[in-house]
Tab-separated table of C-alpha atoms in Angstrom:
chain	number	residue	atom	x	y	z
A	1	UNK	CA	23.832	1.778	0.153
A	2	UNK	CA	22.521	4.920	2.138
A	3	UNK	CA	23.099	4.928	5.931
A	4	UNK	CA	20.056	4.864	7.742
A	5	UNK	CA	20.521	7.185	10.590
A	6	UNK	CA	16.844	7.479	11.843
A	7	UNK	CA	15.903	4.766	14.416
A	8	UNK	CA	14.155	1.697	13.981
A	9	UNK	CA	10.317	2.105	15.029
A	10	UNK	CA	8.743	0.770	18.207
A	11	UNK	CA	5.426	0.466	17.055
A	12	UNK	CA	3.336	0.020	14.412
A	13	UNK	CA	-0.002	1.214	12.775
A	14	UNK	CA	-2.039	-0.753	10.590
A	15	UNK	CA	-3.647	1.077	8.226
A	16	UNK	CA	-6.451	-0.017	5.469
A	17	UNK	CA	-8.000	1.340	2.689
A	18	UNK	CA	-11.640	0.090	2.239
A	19	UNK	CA	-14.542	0.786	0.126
A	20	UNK	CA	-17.585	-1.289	0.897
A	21	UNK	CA	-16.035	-4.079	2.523
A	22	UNK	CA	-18.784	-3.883	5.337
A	23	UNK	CA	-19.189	-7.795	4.902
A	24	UNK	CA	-15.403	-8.061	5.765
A	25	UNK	CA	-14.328	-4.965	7.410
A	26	UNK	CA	-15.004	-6.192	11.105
A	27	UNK	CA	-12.862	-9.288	10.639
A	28	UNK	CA	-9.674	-7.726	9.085
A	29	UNK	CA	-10.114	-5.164	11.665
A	30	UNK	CA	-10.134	-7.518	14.942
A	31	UNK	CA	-7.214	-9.684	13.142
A	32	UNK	CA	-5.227	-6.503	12.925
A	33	UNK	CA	-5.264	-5.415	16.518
A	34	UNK	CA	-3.817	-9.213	17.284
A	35	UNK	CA	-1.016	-8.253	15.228
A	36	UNK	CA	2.492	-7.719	17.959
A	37	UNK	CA	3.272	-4.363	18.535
A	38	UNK	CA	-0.144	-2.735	16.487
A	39	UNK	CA	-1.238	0.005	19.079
A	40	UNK	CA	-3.259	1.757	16.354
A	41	UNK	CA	-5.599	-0.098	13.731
A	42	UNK	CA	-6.857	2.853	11.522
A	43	UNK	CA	-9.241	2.760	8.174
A	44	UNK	CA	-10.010	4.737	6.126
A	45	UNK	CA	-13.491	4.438	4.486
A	46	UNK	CA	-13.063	5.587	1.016
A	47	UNK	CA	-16.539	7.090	0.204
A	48	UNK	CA	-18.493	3.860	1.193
A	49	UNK	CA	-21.820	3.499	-0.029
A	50	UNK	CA	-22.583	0.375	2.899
A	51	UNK	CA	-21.402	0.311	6.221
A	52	UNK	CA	-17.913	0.408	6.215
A	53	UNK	CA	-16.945	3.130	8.567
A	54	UNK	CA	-19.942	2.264	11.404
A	55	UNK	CA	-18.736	-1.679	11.404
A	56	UNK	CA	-14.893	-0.915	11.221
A	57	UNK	CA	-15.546	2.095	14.753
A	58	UNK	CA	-17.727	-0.756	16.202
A	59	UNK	CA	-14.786	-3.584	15.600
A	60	UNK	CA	-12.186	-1.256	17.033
A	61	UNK	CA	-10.380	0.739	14.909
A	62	UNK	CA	-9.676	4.839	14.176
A	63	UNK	CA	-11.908	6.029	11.287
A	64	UNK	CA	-11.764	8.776	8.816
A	65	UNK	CA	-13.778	8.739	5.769
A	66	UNK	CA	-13.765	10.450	2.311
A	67	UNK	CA	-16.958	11.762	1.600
A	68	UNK	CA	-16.237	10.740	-1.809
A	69	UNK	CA	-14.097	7.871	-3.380
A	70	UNK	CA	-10.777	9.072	-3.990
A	71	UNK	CA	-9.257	5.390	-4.378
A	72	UNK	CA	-6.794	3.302	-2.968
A	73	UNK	CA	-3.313	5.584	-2.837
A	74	UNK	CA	-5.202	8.823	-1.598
A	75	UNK	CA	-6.552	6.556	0.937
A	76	UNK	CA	-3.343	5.121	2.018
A	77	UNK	CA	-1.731	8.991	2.077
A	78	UNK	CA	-5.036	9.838	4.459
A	79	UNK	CA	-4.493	7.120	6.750
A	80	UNK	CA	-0.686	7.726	7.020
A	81	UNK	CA	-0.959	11.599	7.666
A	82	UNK	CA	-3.646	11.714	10.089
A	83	UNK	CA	-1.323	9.314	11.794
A	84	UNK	CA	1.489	11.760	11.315
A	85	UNK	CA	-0.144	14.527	12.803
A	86	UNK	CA	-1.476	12.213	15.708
A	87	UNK	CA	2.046	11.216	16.671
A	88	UNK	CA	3.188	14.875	16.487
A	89	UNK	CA	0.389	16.221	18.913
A	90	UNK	CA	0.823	13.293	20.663
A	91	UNK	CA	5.178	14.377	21.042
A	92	UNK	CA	6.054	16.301	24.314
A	93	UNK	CA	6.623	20.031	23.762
A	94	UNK	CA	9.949	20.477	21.784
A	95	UNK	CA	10.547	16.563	21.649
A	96	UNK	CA	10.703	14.449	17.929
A	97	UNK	CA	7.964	12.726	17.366
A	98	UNK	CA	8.013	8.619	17.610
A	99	UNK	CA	7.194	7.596	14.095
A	100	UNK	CA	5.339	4.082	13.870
A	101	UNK	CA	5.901	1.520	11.442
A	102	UNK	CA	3.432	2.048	8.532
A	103	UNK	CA	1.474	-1.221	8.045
A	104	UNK	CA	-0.793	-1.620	4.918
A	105	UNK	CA	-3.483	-4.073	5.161
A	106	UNK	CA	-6.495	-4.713	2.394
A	107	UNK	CA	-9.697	-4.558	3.671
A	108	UNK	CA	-11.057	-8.322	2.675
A	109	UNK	CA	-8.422	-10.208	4.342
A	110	UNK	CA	-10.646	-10.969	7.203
A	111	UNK	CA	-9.116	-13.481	10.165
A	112	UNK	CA	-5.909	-13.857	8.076
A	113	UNK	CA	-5.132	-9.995	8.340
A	114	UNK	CA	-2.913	-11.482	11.602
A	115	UNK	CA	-1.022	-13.015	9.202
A	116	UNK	CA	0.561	-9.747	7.851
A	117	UNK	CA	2.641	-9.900	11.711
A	118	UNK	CA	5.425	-11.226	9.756
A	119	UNK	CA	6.006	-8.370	7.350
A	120	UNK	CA	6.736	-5.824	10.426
A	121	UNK	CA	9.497	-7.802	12.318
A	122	UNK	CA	12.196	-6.548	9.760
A	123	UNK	CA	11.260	-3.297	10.096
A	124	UNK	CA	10.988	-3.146	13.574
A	125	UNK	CA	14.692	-4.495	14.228
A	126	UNK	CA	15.809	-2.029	12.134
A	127	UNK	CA	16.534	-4.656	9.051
A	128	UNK	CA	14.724	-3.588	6.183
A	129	UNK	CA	12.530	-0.139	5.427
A	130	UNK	CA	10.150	-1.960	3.699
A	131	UNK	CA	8.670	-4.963	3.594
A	132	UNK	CA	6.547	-6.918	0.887
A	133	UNK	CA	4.091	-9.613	1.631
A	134	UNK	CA	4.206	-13.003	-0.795
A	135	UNK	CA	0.860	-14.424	-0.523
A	136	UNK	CA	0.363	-18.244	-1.322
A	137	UNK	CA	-2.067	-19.842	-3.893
A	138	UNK	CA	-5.329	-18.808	-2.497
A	139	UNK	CA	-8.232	-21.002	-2.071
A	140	UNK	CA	-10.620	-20.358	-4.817
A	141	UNK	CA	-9.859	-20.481	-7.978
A	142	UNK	CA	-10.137	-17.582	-10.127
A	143	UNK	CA	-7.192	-14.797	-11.158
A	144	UNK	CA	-6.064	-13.495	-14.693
A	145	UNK	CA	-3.649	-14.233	-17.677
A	146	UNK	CA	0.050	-12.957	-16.011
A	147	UNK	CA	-0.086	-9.633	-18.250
A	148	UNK	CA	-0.586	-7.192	-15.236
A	149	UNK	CA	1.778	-9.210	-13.131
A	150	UNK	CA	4.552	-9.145	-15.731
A	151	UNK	CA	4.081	-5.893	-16.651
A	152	UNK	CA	4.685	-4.755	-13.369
A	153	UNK	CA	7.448	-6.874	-12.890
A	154	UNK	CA	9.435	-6.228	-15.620
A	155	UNK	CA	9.126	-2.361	-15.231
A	156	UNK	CA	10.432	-2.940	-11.593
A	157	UNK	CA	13.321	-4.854	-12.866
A	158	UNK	CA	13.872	-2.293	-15.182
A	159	UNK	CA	13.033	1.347	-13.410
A	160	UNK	CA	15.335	-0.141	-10.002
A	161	UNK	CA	16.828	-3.437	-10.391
A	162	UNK	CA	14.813	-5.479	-7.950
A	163	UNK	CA	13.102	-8.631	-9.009
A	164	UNK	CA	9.624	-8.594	-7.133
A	165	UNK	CA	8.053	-11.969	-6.767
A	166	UNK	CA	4.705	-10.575	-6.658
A	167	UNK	CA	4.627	-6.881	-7.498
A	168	UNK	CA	1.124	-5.971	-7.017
A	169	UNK	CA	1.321	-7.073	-3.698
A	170	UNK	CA	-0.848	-4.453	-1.049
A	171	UNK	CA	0.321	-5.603	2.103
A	172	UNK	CA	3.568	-3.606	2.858
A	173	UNK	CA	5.269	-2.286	6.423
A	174	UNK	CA	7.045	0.690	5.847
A	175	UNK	CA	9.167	2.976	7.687
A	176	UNK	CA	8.363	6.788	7.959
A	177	UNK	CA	10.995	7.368	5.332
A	178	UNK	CA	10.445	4.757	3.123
A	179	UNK	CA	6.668	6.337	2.881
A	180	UNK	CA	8.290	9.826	2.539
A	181	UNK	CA	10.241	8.293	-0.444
A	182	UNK	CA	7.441	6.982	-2.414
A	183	UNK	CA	5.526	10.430	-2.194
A	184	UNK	CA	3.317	11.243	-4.452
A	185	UNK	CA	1.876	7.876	-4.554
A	186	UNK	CA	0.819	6.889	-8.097
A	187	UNK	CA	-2.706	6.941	-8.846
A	188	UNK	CA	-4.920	3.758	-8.895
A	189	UNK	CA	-3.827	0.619	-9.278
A	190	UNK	CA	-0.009	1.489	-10.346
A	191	UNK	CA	1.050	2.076	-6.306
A	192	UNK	CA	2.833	-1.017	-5.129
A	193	UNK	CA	4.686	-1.285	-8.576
A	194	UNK	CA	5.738	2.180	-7.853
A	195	UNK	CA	6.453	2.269	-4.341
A	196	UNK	CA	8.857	-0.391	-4.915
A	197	UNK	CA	10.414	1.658	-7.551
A	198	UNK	CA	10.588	4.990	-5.749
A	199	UNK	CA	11.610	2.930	-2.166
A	200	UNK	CA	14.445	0.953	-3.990
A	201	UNK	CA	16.133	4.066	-5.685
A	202	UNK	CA	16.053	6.137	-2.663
A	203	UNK	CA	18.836	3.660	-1.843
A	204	UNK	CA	16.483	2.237	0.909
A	205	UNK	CA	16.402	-1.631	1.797
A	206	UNK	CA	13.261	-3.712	0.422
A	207	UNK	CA	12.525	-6.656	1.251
A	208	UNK	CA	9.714	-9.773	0.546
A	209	UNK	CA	8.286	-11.510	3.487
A	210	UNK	CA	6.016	-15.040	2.562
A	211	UNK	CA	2.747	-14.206	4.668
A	212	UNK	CA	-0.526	-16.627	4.986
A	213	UNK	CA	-2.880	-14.738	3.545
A	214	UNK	CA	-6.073	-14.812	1.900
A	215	UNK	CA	-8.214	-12.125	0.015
A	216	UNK	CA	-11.515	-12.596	-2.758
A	217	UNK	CA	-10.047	-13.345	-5.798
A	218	UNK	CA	-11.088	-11.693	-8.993
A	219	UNK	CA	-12.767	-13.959	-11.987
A	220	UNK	CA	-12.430	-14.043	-15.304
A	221	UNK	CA	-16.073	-12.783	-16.144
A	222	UNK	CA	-16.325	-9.349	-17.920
A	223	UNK	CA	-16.221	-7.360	-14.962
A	224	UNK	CA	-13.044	-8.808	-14.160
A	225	UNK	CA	-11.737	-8.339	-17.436
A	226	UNK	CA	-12.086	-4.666	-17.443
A	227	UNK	CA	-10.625	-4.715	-13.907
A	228	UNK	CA	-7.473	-5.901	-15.331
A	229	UNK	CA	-7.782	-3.064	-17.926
A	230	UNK	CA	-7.639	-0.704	-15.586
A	231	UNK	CA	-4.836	-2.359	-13.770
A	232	UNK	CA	-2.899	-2.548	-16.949
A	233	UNK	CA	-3.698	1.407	-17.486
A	234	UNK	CA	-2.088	2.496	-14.153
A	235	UNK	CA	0.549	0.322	-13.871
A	236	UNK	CA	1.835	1.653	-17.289
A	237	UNK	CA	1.376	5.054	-16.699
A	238	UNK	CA	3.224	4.967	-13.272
A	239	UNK	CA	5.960	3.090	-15.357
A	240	UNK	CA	5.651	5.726	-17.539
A	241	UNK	CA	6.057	8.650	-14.969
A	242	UNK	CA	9.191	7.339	-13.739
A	243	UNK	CA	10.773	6.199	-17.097
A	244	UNK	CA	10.465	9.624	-17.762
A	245	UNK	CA	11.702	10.828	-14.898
A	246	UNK	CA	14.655	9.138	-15.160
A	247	UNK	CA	15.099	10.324	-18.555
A	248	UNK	CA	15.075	13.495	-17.015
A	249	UNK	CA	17.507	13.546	-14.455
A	250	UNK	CA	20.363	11.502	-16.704
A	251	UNK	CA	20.074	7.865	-15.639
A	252	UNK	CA	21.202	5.001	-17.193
A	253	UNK	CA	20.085	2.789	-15.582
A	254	UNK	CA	18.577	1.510	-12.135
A	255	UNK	CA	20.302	3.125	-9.310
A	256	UNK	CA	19.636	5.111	-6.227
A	257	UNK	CA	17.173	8.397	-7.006
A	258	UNK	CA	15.292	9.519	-4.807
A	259	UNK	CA	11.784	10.560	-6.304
A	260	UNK	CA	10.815	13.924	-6.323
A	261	UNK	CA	8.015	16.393	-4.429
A	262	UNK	CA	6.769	15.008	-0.581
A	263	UNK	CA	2.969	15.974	-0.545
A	264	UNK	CA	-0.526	14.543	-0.174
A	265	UNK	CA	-1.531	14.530	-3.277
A	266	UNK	CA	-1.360	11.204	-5.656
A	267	UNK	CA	-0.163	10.723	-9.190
A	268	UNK	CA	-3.964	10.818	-10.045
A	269	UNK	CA	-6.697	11.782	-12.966
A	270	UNK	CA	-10.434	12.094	-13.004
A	271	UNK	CA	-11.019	8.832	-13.333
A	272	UNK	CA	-9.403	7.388	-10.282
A	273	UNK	CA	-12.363	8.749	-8.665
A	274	UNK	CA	-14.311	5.729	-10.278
A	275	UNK	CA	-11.719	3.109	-8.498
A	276	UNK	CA	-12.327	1.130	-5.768
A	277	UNK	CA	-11.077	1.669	-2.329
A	278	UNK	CA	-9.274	-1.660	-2.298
């Protein structure tokens, strides 16, 4: 286990990705600035085509848009650098910065996005670098088949030696440096399954948090059915990536390694463009 020299946080930022979640956005938003310690509430409207960004200013919170969709993990880099560079320009002259806790909420949580409060008390006392919220069984009925899910899960167990209760889980608190270990984020819907990867073998501590939360939850019509495709795509290819990179570099086996280039840019192709914000 690595030391962890760098301080615990003080404070935290919640941060959310949304893409035309104007029906929702205003809720999440007020349910985040209840959360203890959440001085900034910022989202990041990921090329909206509704009203996002105006209802998400109006409830509240710091906005930056993408022009165009970019999806989900170059929204979550946006949100956490603009905060970066606020908390720099916000430093005294010659003084470190105060890093927040990073706090990732989905857009369509509405009232329950309070509920994430749980997943940044670790963090703040300085217990884990990041922490992963278990949802319960949600209300309405609806979800897929397990394949994503154990995908995901199994590549976890295998790429770091963790066993994630529910891997594709969006709602995380990180620490600065747990972010700076998962950089570049993978692209689409492979993220969390990688972030967990990356985070664990950086020898940092992760650790699941039960939550009460509730999101939509996707059908089983066609359109949900080639969601899940897509799901299945980009979690294997971020499995992929870091199989291979740990071909590369001579492991064995899971173990601490920390991932590779820091930078803005995701683990992404053309079609990520096509992805939803959330």
């Amino acid at each position: 286990m690595s030391a962890h020299p760098n301080p615990a946080p003080e404070a935290v930022a919640a941060i959310i990705p949304a893409m035309n979640e104007a029906e929702r956005i205003g809720a999440t938003v007020t349910a985040a600035k209840r959360i203890p310690g959440a001085d900034i509430v910022m989202v990041v409207d990921d090329g909206s085509s509704d009203d996002t960004g105006t209802l998400a200013r109006r409830a509240g919170a710091e906005v930056v848009t993408h022009p165009k969709n970019k999806g989900k993990a170059a929204a979550m880099m946006t949100g956490a650098f603009a905060l970066r560079n606020r908390e720099i320009s916000d430093a005294d002259l010659g003084a470190d910065p105060n890093h927040r806790a990073l706090l990732f909420i989905d857009g369509d949580l509405e009232d329950s996005a309070v509920g994430t409060a749980p997943l940044t008390d670790p963090v703040l006392a300085g217990q884990a670098d990041m922490t992963i919220a278990i949802l319960p069984a949600q209300k309405r009925r609806g979800g897929g088949f397990g394949f994503v899910v154990g995908l995901a899960k199994k590549g976890i167990a295998e790429l770091s030696g963790f066993e994630a209760t529910q891997p594709l889980s969006g709602m995380r608190c990180l620490t600065r440096e747990a972010f700076d270990a998962a950089l570049p984020f993978a692209a689409g819907w492979g993220v969390e399954a990688a972030m967990t990867i990356d985070v664990v073998n950086a020898g940092l501590r992760v650790t699941e948090v039960e939550c009460d939360l509730h999101h939509r939850v996707t059908g089983r019509d066609l359109r949900a059915q080639l969601h899940r495709a897509a799901q299945y795509r980009d979690v294997a290819r971020a499995l992929l990536v870091r199989r291979l990179r740990a071909n590369r570099s001579g492991a064995t086996g899971p173990g601490p390694q920390r991932s590779g280039t820091a930078g803005p840019q995701s683990e992404r192709t053309d079609h990520d463009r096509k992805e939803g914000g959330k």
